[in-house]
Short mmCIF file of C-alpha atoms in Angstrom, two decimals:
data_model
loop_
_atom_site.label_atom_id
_atom_site.label_comp_id
_atom_site.label_asym_id
_atom_site.label_seq_id
_atom_site.Cartn_x
_atom_site.Cartn_y
_atom_site.Cartn_z
CA MET A 1 30.61 -10.56 -22.81
CA LYS A 2 27.44 -11.40 -23.45
CA HIS A 3 24.61 -10.70 -21.61
CA ASN A 4 21.61 -12.78 -21.68
CA TYR A 5 19.21 -9.59 -20.61
CA ASP A 6 19.10 -6.55 -21.41
CA VAL A 7 16.92 -5.99 -17.87
CA VAL A 8 16.18 -8.31 -15.59
CA VAL A 9 13.75 -7.30 -12.07
CA ILE A 10 13.19 -9.34 -9.38
CA GLY A 11 9.66 -9.36 -8.28
CA ALA A 12 6.05 -9.12 -10.15
CA GLY A 13 4.20 -7.65 -7.91
CA PRO A 14 2.80 -3.94 -10.04
CA ALA A 15 6.79 -1.79 -8.95
CA GLY A 16 8.02 -4.82 -11.17
CA LEU A 17 5.24 -5.38 -13.54
CA ALA A 18 5.71 -0.39 -14.29
CA SER A 19 8.92 -1.43 -14.91
CA ALA A 20 9.55 -4.13 -16.55
CA ILE A 21 6.78 -2.30 -19.25
CA GLU A 22 7.96 0.84 -19.00
CA ALA A 23 11.78 -0.72 -19.86
CA LYS A 24 10.31 -2.34 -23.36
CA LYS A 25 8.69 0.88 -23.72
CA ALA A 26 12.10 2.54 -23.39
CA GLY A 27 13.81 0.38 -25.36
CA ALA A 28 15.39 -1.99 -24.15
CA GLU A 29 15.24 -5.01 -26.30
CA LYS A 30 15.29 -8.73 -23.40
CA VAL A 31 13.10 -7.52 -20.41
CA LEU A 32 12.48 -10.26 -18.36
CA VAL A 33 11.24 -10.63 -14.40
CA ILE A 34 11.76 -13.10 -12.07
CA GLU A 35 8.78 -14.27 -9.67
CA ARG A 36 9.12 -16.31 -6.61
CA ASP A 37 5.22 -17.74 -6.56
CA ARG A 38 3.60 -19.27 -9.25
CA GLU A 39 1.84 -16.54 -10.77
CA PRO A 40 2.65 -12.34 -11.43
CA GLY A 41 0.86 -9.73 -9.41
CA GLY A 42 2.62 -10.00 -7.01
CA ILE A 43 -0.11 -9.01 -2.80
CA LEU A 44 -1.91 -7.08 -4.97
CA LEU A 45 -3.97 -10.84 -5.86
CA GLN A 46 -4.83 -11.07 -2.15
CA CYS A 47 -5.93 -7.68 -2.12
CA ILE A 48 -9.23 -7.60 -3.43
CA HIS A 49 -11.07 -4.88 -2.21
CA ASN A 50 -11.31 -2.04 -4.13
CA GLY A 51 -9.85 1.80 -4.44
CA PHE A 52 -7.18 1.08 -6.57
CA GLY A 53 -5.84 2.18 -10.29
CA LEU A 54 -7.82 5.93 -9.15
CA HIS A 55 -4.90 7.91 -10.09
CA THR A 56 -3.70 5.90 -12.49
CA PHE A 57 -6.76 4.50 -14.54
CA LYS A 58 -9.16 6.62 -13.88
CA GLU A 59 -11.19 4.26 -12.17
CA ASP A 60 -12.09 2.52 -8.75
CA LEU A 61 -10.64 -1.58 -9.12
CA PRO A 62 -10.23 -4.04 -6.85
CA GLY A 63 -6.03 -4.83 -6.78
CA PRO A 64 -6.23 -8.30 -8.81
CA ALA A 65 -8.04 -6.13 -11.49
CA TYR A 66 -5.37 -3.62 -11.52
CA ALA A 67 -2.36 -6.30 -11.55
CA GLN A 68 -4.10 -8.22 -14.23
CA ARG A 69 -4.30 -4.81 -16.61
CA PHE A 70 -0.15 -4.71 -15.91
CA ILE A 71 0.10 -8.72 -16.86
CA ASP A 72 -1.82 -8.15 -20.03
CA GLU A 73 0.68 -5.18 -20.79
CA ALA A 74 3.41 -6.83 -20.33
CA ARG A 75 2.58 -10.15 -21.96
CA ALA A 76 1.22 -8.17 -24.98
CA LEU A 77 5.24 -6.57 -25.05
CA GLY A 78 6.83 -9.69 -25.02
CA ILE A 79 8.15 -9.31 -22.07
CA ASP A 80 9.24 -13.00 -20.46
CA PHE A 81 8.25 -14.28 -17.53
CA MET A 82 10.15 -17.15 -14.82
CA LEU A 83 8.11 -18.06 -12.07
CA ASP A 84 8.01 -20.20 -9.10
CA THR A 85 11.83 -18.84 -9.32
CA MET A 86 13.55 -17.55 -6.46
CA VAL A 87 16.68 -15.12 -6.81
CA MET A 88 18.90 -16.50 -4.55
CA GLU A 89 21.80 -14.08 -5.25
CA ILE A 90 22.95 -11.09 -7.16
CA THR A 91 26.37 -9.17 -7.85
CA PRO A 92 27.58 -6.35 -8.35
CA GLU A 93 27.96 -6.70 -11.77
CA ARG A 94 24.56 -7.61 -12.06
CA LEU A 95 24.95 -12.25 -12.72
CA LEU A 96 21.96 -13.50 -11.03
CA TRP A 97 21.75 -16.78 -9.24
CA LEU A 98 18.36 -18.39 -9.56
CA SER A 99 16.87 -21.36 -7.77
CA SER A 100 14.13 -23.30 -9.22
CA ALA A 101 12.56 -26.77 -8.86
CA ARG A 102 12.13 -27.60 -13.14
CA LYS A 103 15.84 -26.08 -13.37
CA GLY A 104 17.67 -26.49 -10.67
CA TYR A 105 20.35 -23.68 -9.05
CA PHE A 106 21.43 -21.59 -12.06
CA SER A 107 22.37 -17.95 -13.24
CA ILE A 108 22.13 -15.70 -15.85
CA ASP A 109 23.13 -12.14 -15.86
CA ALA A 110 21.73 -8.58 -16.86
CA LYS A 111 23.11 -5.37 -18.24
CA ALA A 112 20.48 -3.74 -15.83
CA ILE A 113 18.76 -5.24 -12.36
CA VAL A 114 15.30 -3.14 -11.14
CA LEU A 115 15.03 -4.72 -7.95
CA ALA A 116 11.20 -5.05 -6.84
CA MET A 117 10.94 -7.63 -4.13
CA GLY A 118 7.59 -4.98 -2.30
CA CYS A 119 7.99 -5.49 1.42
CA ARG A 120 7.34 -7.73 4.66
CA GLU A 121 5.65 -7.22 7.41
CA ARG A 122 6.82 -6.82 11.27
CA THR A 123 5.71 -9.85 13.15
CA ARG A 124 5.09 -10.57 16.18
CA PRO A 125 9.24 -11.35 17.97
CA GLN A 126 9.74 -7.85 15.69
CA ILE A 127 7.54 -6.01 18.88
CA ARG A 128 7.81 -8.26 21.90
CA ILE A 129 3.73 -9.16 23.24
CA PRO A 130 4.19 -10.53 26.66
CA GLY A 131 2.66 -13.64 27.58
CA MET A 132 2.08 -17.36 26.30
CA ARG A 133 3.47 -18.48 22.65
CA PRO A 134 -0.12 -20.23 21.25
CA ALA A 135 -1.32 -21.01 17.68
CA GLY A 136 -3.68 -17.79 16.68
CA VAL A 137 -1.23 -15.15 16.23
CA PHE A 138 -0.45 -14.41 12.59
CA THR A 139 0.36 -11.42 10.96
CA ALA A 140 -2.89 -9.45 8.78
CA GLY A 141 -1.77 -10.29 5.31
CA THR A 142 -1.77 -13.61 5.65
CA ALA A 143 -4.91 -14.11 6.95
CA GLN A 144 -5.21 -11.70 4.15
CA ARG A 145 -4.09 -14.37 2.05
CA TRP A 146 -6.03 -17.84 3.59
CA VAL A 147 -9.35 -15.33 3.05
CA ASN A 148 -9.08 -14.01 0.44
CA VAL A 149 -6.91 -16.67 -2.26
CA GLN A 150 -6.62 -19.67 -0.66
CA GLY A 151 -10.34 -20.34 1.23
CA PHE A 152 -9.72 -20.53 4.68
CA MET A 153 -10.55 -18.90 7.58
CA PRO A 154 -8.07 -18.41 10.45
CA GLY A 155 -10.48 -17.85 13.00
CA LYS A 156 -14.24 -17.07 14.66
CA ARG A 157 -13.19 -13.90 16.86
CA PHE A 158 -10.57 -11.79 16.36
CA VAL A 159 -8.92 -8.90 17.28
CA ILE A 160 -6.11 -6.54 15.61
CA LEU A 161 -2.99 -4.80 16.57
CA GLY A 162 -1.96 -1.85 15.03
CA SER A 163 -4.73 0.42 12.99
CA GLY A 164 -2.71 -0.38 9.15
CA ASP A 165 -4.94 -0.65 6.06
CA ILE A 166 -4.33 -4.07 5.34
CA GLY A 167 -5.34 -4.58 9.00
CA MET A 168 -9.09 -1.96 9.09
CA ILE A 169 -9.44 -4.01 5.29
CA MET A 170 -9.49 -7.17 7.10
CA ALA A 171 -11.69 -6.29 10.04
CA ARG A 172 -14.21 -5.49 7.61
CA ARG A 173 -13.28 -8.13 5.53
CA LEU A 174 -13.24 -11.19 8.24
CA THR A 175 -16.96 -9.63 9.59
CA LEU A 176 -18.00 -10.08 5.82
CA GLU A 177 -16.93 -13.73 5.84
CA GLY A 178 -19.05 -13.99 9.16
CA ALA A 179 -16.71 -13.72 12.16
CA ARG A 180 -16.70 -10.83 15.29
CA VAL A 181 -13.79 -8.70 15.08
CA GLU A 182 -13.60 -7.17 18.93
CA SER A 183 -11.68 -4.74 18.77
CA VAL A 184 -8.93 -2.34 16.61
CA LEU A 185 -6.04 -1.63 19.27
CA GLU A 186 -4.01 1.24 17.91
CA VAL A 187 -1.19 2.29 20.40
CA GLN A 188 -0.56 5.72 18.56
CA SER A 189 -2.89 8.50 19.35
CA TYR A 190 -3.61 8.52 15.71
CA LEU A 191 -4.70 6.09 12.87
CA SER A 192 -1.74 4.41 11.20
CA GLY A 193 -3.80 3.80 7.74
CA LEU A 194 -5.56 6.17 5.34
CA MET A 195 -9.48 7.80 6.91
CA ARG A 196 -10.74 6.00 4.39
CA ASN A 197 -10.66 2.45 5.15
CA TYR A 198 -11.02 3.67 8.59
CA VAL A 199 -15.43 4.91 7.70
CA GLN A 200 -15.76 1.96 5.43
CA CYS A 201 -13.87 -0.91 7.49
CA LEU A 202 -14.29 -0.66 10.98
CA GLU A 203 -17.73 2.41 11.53
CA ASP A 204 -19.32 1.32 8.50
CA TRP A 205 -19.23 -2.41 10.57
CA ASN A 206 -19.62 -1.36 14.33
CA VAL A 207 -15.40 -2.18 14.97
CA PRO A 208 -14.60 -0.86 17.89
CA LEU A 209 -11.38 1.50 17.69
CA HIS A 210 -9.15 1.82 20.36
CA LEU A 211 -6.31 4.66 20.18
CA ARG A 212 -3.39 4.29 22.79
CA HIS A 213 -4.20 0.81 23.18
CA THR A 214 -2.14 -2.17 22.89
CA VAL A 215 -2.30 -5.87 23.71
CA LYS A 216 -0.31 -6.23 26.91
CA ARG A 217 0.21 -10.40 27.05
CA VAL A 218 -1.88 -12.52 24.89
CA ILE A 219 -3.72 -15.88 26.89
CA GLY A 220 -3.56 -19.46 25.69
CA LYS A 221 -1.84 -22.99 26.04
CA ASN A 222 -2.78 -24.30 22.45
CA ARG A 223 -4.67 -21.49 20.88
CA VAL A 224 -4.91 -17.59 21.63
CA GLU A 225 -7.62 -17.88 23.75
CA ALA A 226 -7.93 -13.92 25.12
CA VAL A 227 -5.94 -11.05 24.92
CA GLU A 228 -5.37 -8.31 27.72
CA ALA A 229 -5.74 -5.06 26.79
CA VAL A 230 -4.07 -2.14 27.77
CA ALA A 231 -3.94 1.63 27.46
CA VAL A 232 -0.27 3.60 27.48
CA ASP A 233 0.22 7.08 28.19
CA GLU A 234 2.82 8.95 25.57
CA LYS A 235 5.58 7.24 26.23
CA TRP A 236 3.84 3.96 25.20
CA GLN A 237 4.02 2.75 29.33
CA PHE A 238 1.45 0.82 30.23
CA VAL A 239 -1.33 2.91 31.83
CA PRO A 240 -2.15 0.21 35.45
CA GLY A 241 -5.13 -0.53 36.33
CA THR A 242 -6.85 0.45 32.41
CA GLU A 243 -6.67 -3.76 31.39
CA ARG A 244 -8.79 -5.44 30.06
CA ILE A 245 -9.16 -8.63 28.91
CA ILE A 246 -10.46 -9.83 25.49
CA PRO A 247 -12.09 -13.32 24.92
CA CYS A 248 -10.47 -14.40 20.72
CA ASP A 249 -9.15 -16.75 19.26
CA THR A 250 -6.75 -14.81 16.78
CA LEU A 251 -5.05 -11.94 17.27
CA LEU A 252 -3.74 -10.11 13.70
CA LEU A 253 -0.86 -7.87 13.56
CA SER A 254 -1.42 -5.09 11.20
CA VAL A 255 1.73 -2.73 13.53
CA GLY A 256 3.83 -1.89 10.02
CA LEU A 257 6.11 -3.00 6.63
CA ILE A 258 9.36 -3.42 6.54
CA PRO A 259 10.79 -3.33 2.42
CA GLU A 260 12.70 -7.50 1.76
CA ASN A 261 15.65 -6.52 0.92
CA GLU A 262 17.72 -9.34 1.92
CA LEU A 263 19.48 -9.73 -1.77
CA SER A 264 20.18 -6.01 -1.52
CA LYS A 265 22.30 -6.36 1.88
CA LYS A 266 24.24 -9.88 0.26
CA ALA A 267 25.20 -7.73 -2.34
CA GLY A 268 26.50 -4.96 0.01
CA ILE A 269 23.85 -1.94 -1.58
CA LEU A 270 23.70 0.57 0.58
CA LEU A 271 19.88 1.28 2.35
CA SER A 272 18.69 3.16 4.35
CA ALA A 273 18.60 2.73 8.35
CA VAL A 274 15.65 5.14 8.30
CA THR A 275 13.45 3.46 5.11
CA GLY A 276 15.10 -0.25 5.38
CA GLY A 277 15.57 0.11 1.19
CA PRO A 278 18.27 0.93 -0.80
CA VAL A 279 19.82 4.80 -1.26
CA VAL A 280 18.55 5.88 -4.82
CA ASP A 281 19.31 8.79 -6.60
CA GLN A 282 16.03 10.63 -9.13
CA ASN A 283 16.46 7.97 -11.55
CA PHE A 284 15.55 5.26 -8.48
CA GLN A 285 19.40 3.73 -9.46
CA THR A 286 21.27 2.39 -5.99
CA ASN A 287 25.01 3.17 -5.59
CA PHE A 288 25.90 0.47 -7.25
CA PRO A 289 25.51 1.45 -11.54
CA GLY A 290 22.70 0.07 -13.55
CA ILE A 291 21.38 -1.53 -10.17
CA PHE A 292 17.72 -0.06 -10.10
CA ALA A 293 14.72 -0.23 -6.86
CA ALA A 294 11.80 0.69 -7.30
CA GLY A 295 8.33 0.39 -4.53
CA ASN A 296 7.39 -0.62 -1.68
CA VAL A 297 10.99 -2.17 -1.45
CA VAL A 298 12.40 1.00 -1.55
CA HIS A 299 10.55 2.66 1.01
CA VAL A 300 6.07 1.68 1.78
CA TYR A 301 3.82 3.54 -0.30
CA ASP A 302 0.52 3.80 0.43
CA LEU A 303 -0.67 3.82 -2.72
CA VAL A 304 -0.38 1.42 -5.01
CA ASP A 305 -0.13 3.73 -7.82
CA TYR A 306 2.36 5.56 -7.01
CA VAL A 307 4.01 2.41 -6.20
CA SER A 308 3.53 1.91 -9.96
CA GLU A 309 5.17 5.37 -11.05
CA ALA A 310 8.01 5.03 -8.86
CA GLY A 311 8.94 1.34 -11.37
CA ASN A 312 8.11 3.78 -14.55
CA GLN A 313 11.55 5.68 -13.78
CA ALA A 314 12.96 2.67 -11.96
CA GLY A 315 12.51 0.46 -15.34
CA HIS A 316 13.39 3.90 -17.79
CA GLY A 317 16.56 4.37 -16.24
CA ALA A 318 17.65 0.74 -16.44
CA ALA A 319 16.54 0.89 -20.30
CA LEU A 320 18.35 3.70 -20.66
CA PHE A 321 21.63 2.12 -19.01
CA ALA A 322 21.59 -0.93 -20.73
CA ASN A 323 21.56 0.94 -24.02
CA GLY A 324 23.83 3.43 -22.44
CA THR A 325 22.64 6.57 -22.92
CA LEU A 326 21.84 7.40 -18.99
CA ALA A 327 23.05 10.43 -18.28
CA LYS A 328 26.71 9.70 -16.21
CA PRO A 329 25.87 11.91 -12.78
CA GLN A 330 28.15 15.20 -13.04
CA LYS A 331 27.98 15.89 -9.51
CA SER A 332 25.67 14.84 -6.78
CA ILE A 333 23.35 16.80 -3.89
CA LYS A 334 22.05 15.43 -0.59
CA VAL A 335 18.65 15.37 -0.35
CA ASN A 336 18.61 15.75 4.23
CA ALA A 337 14.70 15.27 6.10
CA GLY A 338 14.26 18.29 7.63
CA LYS A 339 12.31 19.61 10.61
CA ASN A 340 9.08 16.92 11.60
CA VAL A 341 10.48 14.61 8.27
CA ARG A 342 10.89 10.70 8.68
CA TYR A 343 13.25 10.58 5.54
CA VAL A 344 13.49 11.33 1.93
CA VAL A 345 13.48 10.05 -1.68
CA PRO A 346 15.99 10.27 -3.57
CA GLN A 347 18.55 10.99 -1.18
CA PHE A 348 20.55 11.68 -3.61
CA LEU A 349 20.23 13.76 -6.44
CA ASP A 350 22.05 14.61 -9.67
CA PRO A 351 20.59 18.59 -10.78
CA GLN A 352 22.10 18.38 -14.02
CA ALA A 353 18.72 16.26 -13.80
CA LEU A 354 16.59 18.77 -13.38
CA LYS A 355 17.70 20.77 -16.27
CA ASP A 356 15.34 18.46 -18.45
CA GLU A 357 12.46 18.06 -16.22
CA ALA A 358 11.04 17.44 -12.58
CA ILE A 359 11.61 15.78 -10.39
CA VAL A 360 10.03 14.44 -7.65
CA LEU A 361 10.70 14.10 -3.81
CA GLN A 362 8.79 11.80 -1.18
CA CYS A 363 8.74 11.64 2.19
CA ARG A 364 6.39 11.06 5.48
CA VAL A 365 5.95 13.95 7.96
CA THR A 366 7.07 12.26 11.42
CA GLN A 367 4.39 14.16 13.66
CA PRO A 368 0.77 14.47 12.34
CA ILE A 369 -0.38 18.27 11.93
CA GLU A 370 -4.32 18.33 11.75
CA GLU A 371 -3.73 22.51 10.19
CA ASP A 372 -2.70 24.31 7.45
CA VAL A 373 0.73 23.35 7.13
CA TRP A 374 3.62 23.72 3.69
CA PHE A 375 6.44 21.11 2.77
CA GLU A 376 9.20 23.49 1.85
CA VAL A 377 12.56 22.06 -0.16
CA ARG A 378 15.69 25.13 1.11
CA SER A 379 19.29 24.77 0.66
CA GLU A 380 21.16 25.87 4.14
CA SER A 381 21.10 29.38 3.11
CA GLN A 382 17.53 29.61 1.16
CA SER A 383 13.98 28.28 0.04
CA ILE A 384 13.64 27.05 -3.19
CA VAL A 385 10.55 26.03 -3.38
CA ARG A 386 6.97 25.59 -0.67
CA ARG A 387 3.55 24.02 -1.41
CA SER A 388 0.98 24.16 1.15
CA ASP A 389 -2.17 21.27 2.32
CA ARG A 390 -4.66 21.29 4.94
CA TYR A 391 -2.54 18.85 7.18
CA ALA A 392 -0.10 16.28 7.28
CA ARG A 393 -0.55 12.38 8.02
CA PRO A 394 1.83 9.81 8.95
CA GLY A 395 -0.28 7.85 6.80
CA GLU A 396 -0.29 9.66 3.76
CA MET A 397 2.92 10.23 1.57
CA VAL A 398 3.85 12.98 0.78
CA SER A 399 5.96 14.61 -3.02
CA VAL A 400 7.16 17.77 -3.54
CA LYS A 401 7.98 18.46 -6.77
CA LEU A 402 11.28 20.64 -8.03
CA THR A 403 10.75 21.46 -11.92
CA PRO A 404 13.18 22.69 -14.32
CA SER A 405 12.92 26.92 -13.24
CA MET A 406 14.08 25.56 -9.98
CA PHE A 407 17.37 24.44 -11.40
CA ASP A 408 19.82 27.25 -10.88
CA ASP A 409 18.90 27.05 -7.05
CA VAL A 410 19.25 23.54 -7.09
CA LEU A 411 22.51 23.72 -8.77
CA LYS A 412 24.40 26.34 -6.42
CA ALA A 413 22.53 24.83 -3.00
CA GLY A 414 25.65 22.27 -1.19
CA GLU A 415 22.43 20.30 0.73
CA LEU A 416 19.23 20.08 0.12
CA PHE A 417 16.75 19.75 3.58
CA LEU A 418 13.19 19.08 3.15
CA ASP A 419 10.65 20.31 6.10
CA ILE A 420 7.07 20.02 6.78
CA TYR A 421 5.47 23.00 9.51
CA ALA A 422 2.12 24.49 10.76
CA LYS A 423 1.65 27.82 8.51
CA SER A 424 0.55 29.47 12.24
CA GLU A 425 4.40 28.82 13.50
CA ALA A 426 6.49 30.29 9.68
CA MET B 1 -34.94 18.25 12.95
CA GLU B 2 -32.67 15.10 12.94
CA GLU B 3 -28.30 15.12 13.12
CA LYS B 4 -25.95 12.59 11.36
CA ASN B 5 -22.60 13.18 11.64
CA PHE B 6 -20.52 11.72 9.11
CA ILE B 7 -15.92 11.84 8.30
CA CYS B 8 -16.75 12.34 4.73
CA THR B 9 -14.52 10.22 2.43
CA ALA B 10 -14.34 12.51 -0.55
CA CYS B 11 -10.73 12.69 -0.74
CA PRO B 12 -8.26 11.91 2.28
CA MET B 13 -8.87 15.13 4.22
CA GLY B 14 -11.76 13.37 5.68
CA CYS B 15 -13.79 17.00 6.98
CA LYS B 16 -16.12 16.43 9.47
CA LEU B 17 -20.42 16.44 7.77
CA ILE B 18 -22.78 17.30 9.94
CA VAL B 19 -26.15 16.74 7.72
CA ARG B 20 -29.27 17.68 9.07
CA LEU B 21 -31.77 16.03 8.58
CA ASP B 22 -36.26 16.52 8.02
CA GLY B 23 -37.19 12.58 7.79
CA ASN B 24 -35.03 11.53 4.35
CA GLU B 25 -34.59 14.47 3.41
CA VAL B 26 -31.76 16.04 3.53
CA VAL B 27 -32.34 20.09 5.02
CA GLN B 28 -28.66 20.84 4.54
CA VAL B 29 -24.82 19.94 4.98
CA LEU B 30 -22.26 21.38 7.46
CA GLY B 31 -18.55 21.46 7.61
CA HIS B 32 -17.83 20.40 4.31
CA ARG B 33 -15.52 21.86 2.18
CA CYS B 34 -16.22 21.38 -1.11
CA ARG B 35 -18.94 19.94 -3.70
CA ARG B 36 -18.43 16.47 -3.58
CA GLY B 37 -18.57 16.43 0.35
CA GLU B 38 -21.75 18.34 0.79
CA ASN B 39 -22.76 15.39 -2.06
CA TYR B 40 -21.06 12.93 -0.70
CA GLY B 41 -22.98 14.42 2.85
CA ALA B 42 -25.88 13.72 1.70
CA GLN B 43 -25.76 10.45 -0.31
CA GLU B 44 -24.59 9.20 3.31
CA ALA B 45 -27.61 10.97 5.31
CA THR B 46 -30.53 9.03 2.70
CA THR B 47 -29.38 6.25 1.02
CA PRO B 48 -25.81 5.53 1.91
CA LYS B 49 -23.84 3.12 -1.27
CA ARG B 50 -20.25 1.36 -1.34
CA MET B 51 -18.80 -0.94 -4.04
CA LEU B 52 -18.56 -4.27 -2.84
CA ALA B 53 -16.01 -7.06 -3.13
CA THR B 54 -15.37 -10.79 -1.97
CA THR B 55 -15.08 -14.06 -3.39
CA VAL B 56 -16.92 -16.71 -4.94
CA ARG B 57 -16.02 -20.92 -5.43
CA ALA B 58 -14.45 -21.75 -8.08
CA ARG B 59 -13.30 -24.80 -9.47
CA GLY B 60 -10.50 -26.18 -12.24
CA GLY B 61 -8.47 -23.00 -11.32
CA LEU B 62 -5.47 -21.93 -9.90
CA HIS B 63 -6.86 -21.05 -6.96
CA PRO B 64 -10.16 -22.12 -5.38
CA LEU B 65 -11.87 -18.52 -5.07
CA LEU B 66 -12.58 -16.29 -7.84
CA PRO B 67 -12.38 -12.53 -6.30
CA VAL B 68 -15.04 -10.77 -7.13
CA TYR B 69 -16.48 -6.92 -7.45
CA THR B 70 -19.41 -5.29 -7.65
CA SER B 71 -19.81 -3.15 -11.23
CA ALA B 72 -20.90 0.17 -9.05
CA GLU B 73 -22.29 0.97 -5.97
CA VAL B 74 -24.32 -1.26 -3.98
CA PRO B 75 -27.10 0.33 -1.12
CA LYS B 76 -25.31 -0.52 2.58
CA ALA B 77 -28.85 -2.08 3.23
CA LYS B 78 -28.60 -4.13 0.55
CA MET B 79 -24.25 -5.75 1.36
CA GLN B 80 -25.85 -8.49 3.49
CA GLU B 81 -28.49 -10.21 0.88
CA ILE B 82 -26.12 -9.65 -2.45
CA LEU B 83 -23.54 -12.10 0.21
CA ALA B 84 -25.75 -14.79 0.88
CA ILE B 85 -26.83 -15.21 -3.31
CA LEU B 86 -23.25 -14.94 -3.99
CA ARG B 87 -22.30 -17.98 -0.99
CA ASP B 88 -23.87 -20.34 -3.65
CA VAL B 89 -22.20 -19.42 -7.01
CA ASP B 90 -20.22 -22.04 -8.05
CA ILE B 91 -18.34 -21.31 -11.40
CA THR B 92 -15.75 -23.59 -13.05
CA CYS B 93 -12.21 -22.36 -15.04
CA PRO B 94 -11.41 -20.29 -17.36
CA VAL B 95 -12.76 -17.09 -16.46
CA LYS B 96 -11.25 -13.93 -17.86
CA MET B 97 -11.05 -9.96 -16.01
CA GLY B 98 -14.83 -8.64 -16.03
CA ASP B 99 -17.09 -11.29 -16.63
CA VAL B 100 -20.43 -11.28 -15.67
CA ILE B 101 -20.37 -13.95 -13.08
CA LEU B 102 -24.26 -13.05 -11.94
CA LYS B 103 -26.12 -9.98 -13.44
CA ASP B 104 -28.12 -7.45 -11.78
CA ILE B 105 -27.53 -8.57 -8.09
CA ALA B 106 -30.60 -8.67 -5.35
CA ASP B 107 -32.71 -5.82 -8.03
CA THR B 108 -29.79 -3.26 -7.67
CA GLY B 109 -29.27 -2.74 -11.69
CA VAL B 110 -25.21 -4.17 -10.38
CA ASP B 111 -24.10 -7.13 -12.05
CA ILE B 112 -21.26 -9.34 -10.08
CA LEU B 113 -17.96 -9.57 -12.58
CA ALA B 114 -14.65 -11.21 -11.87
CA SER B 115 -11.65 -9.54 -10.79
CA ARG B 116 -8.88 -11.76 -12.81
CA ASP B 117 -8.53 -14.08 -15.73
CA LEU B 118 -8.61 -17.49 -13.54
#
């Protein structure tokens, strides 16, 4: 059967662009990126703030510039783009059904596919805020798109629920554009985004952060008029008597991101209940041979540089698969989230792959630890590797590297476990 | 002697810094765990600086706004002045990433650059 493409990448955000570039460099001849927007770049295009590329380029770039470098490289390499085109369905046989205003409904087939659809924001129904349902409740990312790309302000007085990075960054952005941000409310007892964003986005602009607080009620008939904020206890139950009405016209939600896997689900790809993304091996290959996944579609990252790295790996694997040179798995061992770990990616790995090169395990801690910690990989019977750090926080992804010197230990392990614990507990 | 408190952002660690000042002279930085932290504390206490990213009006492009950023950090105290200048900027597309939109903004010696092609 003649394939239209060697590697087809779904999504032209940072994961998709890096995948396509690496697939091409690794020997895939015909590489295509499909994007539903009118231009490549993904969400980076609306992230106009700095802080991107410190690892990848050793420079402090705004989001659009980070994307532009990858777009320019992809174009220079002769990678095809199909813009303004929606992927409607993919099959385990790697046939893609597409729809676009220009070409209608059509299909293409690929020797390998990389899923790079990114993630989506959690919305009001997903966190069930009681009260009225007026206009003026938006996700922080929607507001970001309006303010930074389309050029209009969604309101004048804001309350932001959730201390995620996008929420804090929008608090600064809205302040710079002349709006007033009354408060950022965070239900947990710790910040969910990065400390740098707390300092530069909230502290710098005198935006108060209230930990262990949430919205009890949205008030307003046609438009938001106020929110009722309330303190919560450890179980997130409202503390009576702490209610406070905050007048505002807009409530922004920055309450988490979920990998976007409608296509994966429909195709029958195995998803993790914890990450919401596909279960993958060390090449970021899903349970369907030839279908890879990279970036926020697998699990939500905190830094784009790591998304690009994941894209590299998935794109490399896809190119080798398309050329028939990707090593067939000999044995697959499970990588488990151990003590105080929410999840680990990849969920499976082939020990043989460790013979030639390192495998990086990425994970998220469940409960923050503000003292010296160990990140430890072990089998059921022995420790394989551990490294230390000065803290572990849910907002920051943690990685632990397995190197070829650990090959023997990993090979004889039935399963692997990753634990995170305070040194004082060891 | 005056004391100022900061959270260090030189790395993600977030050390709590205490900077002792005599007038505008840094006497001592406490609470840091590395050299970068010490420098950060001293800078924050005297002339805090930040990168600034915003948008300017653009005509003839795919979008009505062009994202721009400062070529280096600018004094925090100059932020509002810089924003006021940029509110009056009106550029015509096409623009290439890295194009200088304004030179030496608000006498900072820093240029305003286009963040993308448009």
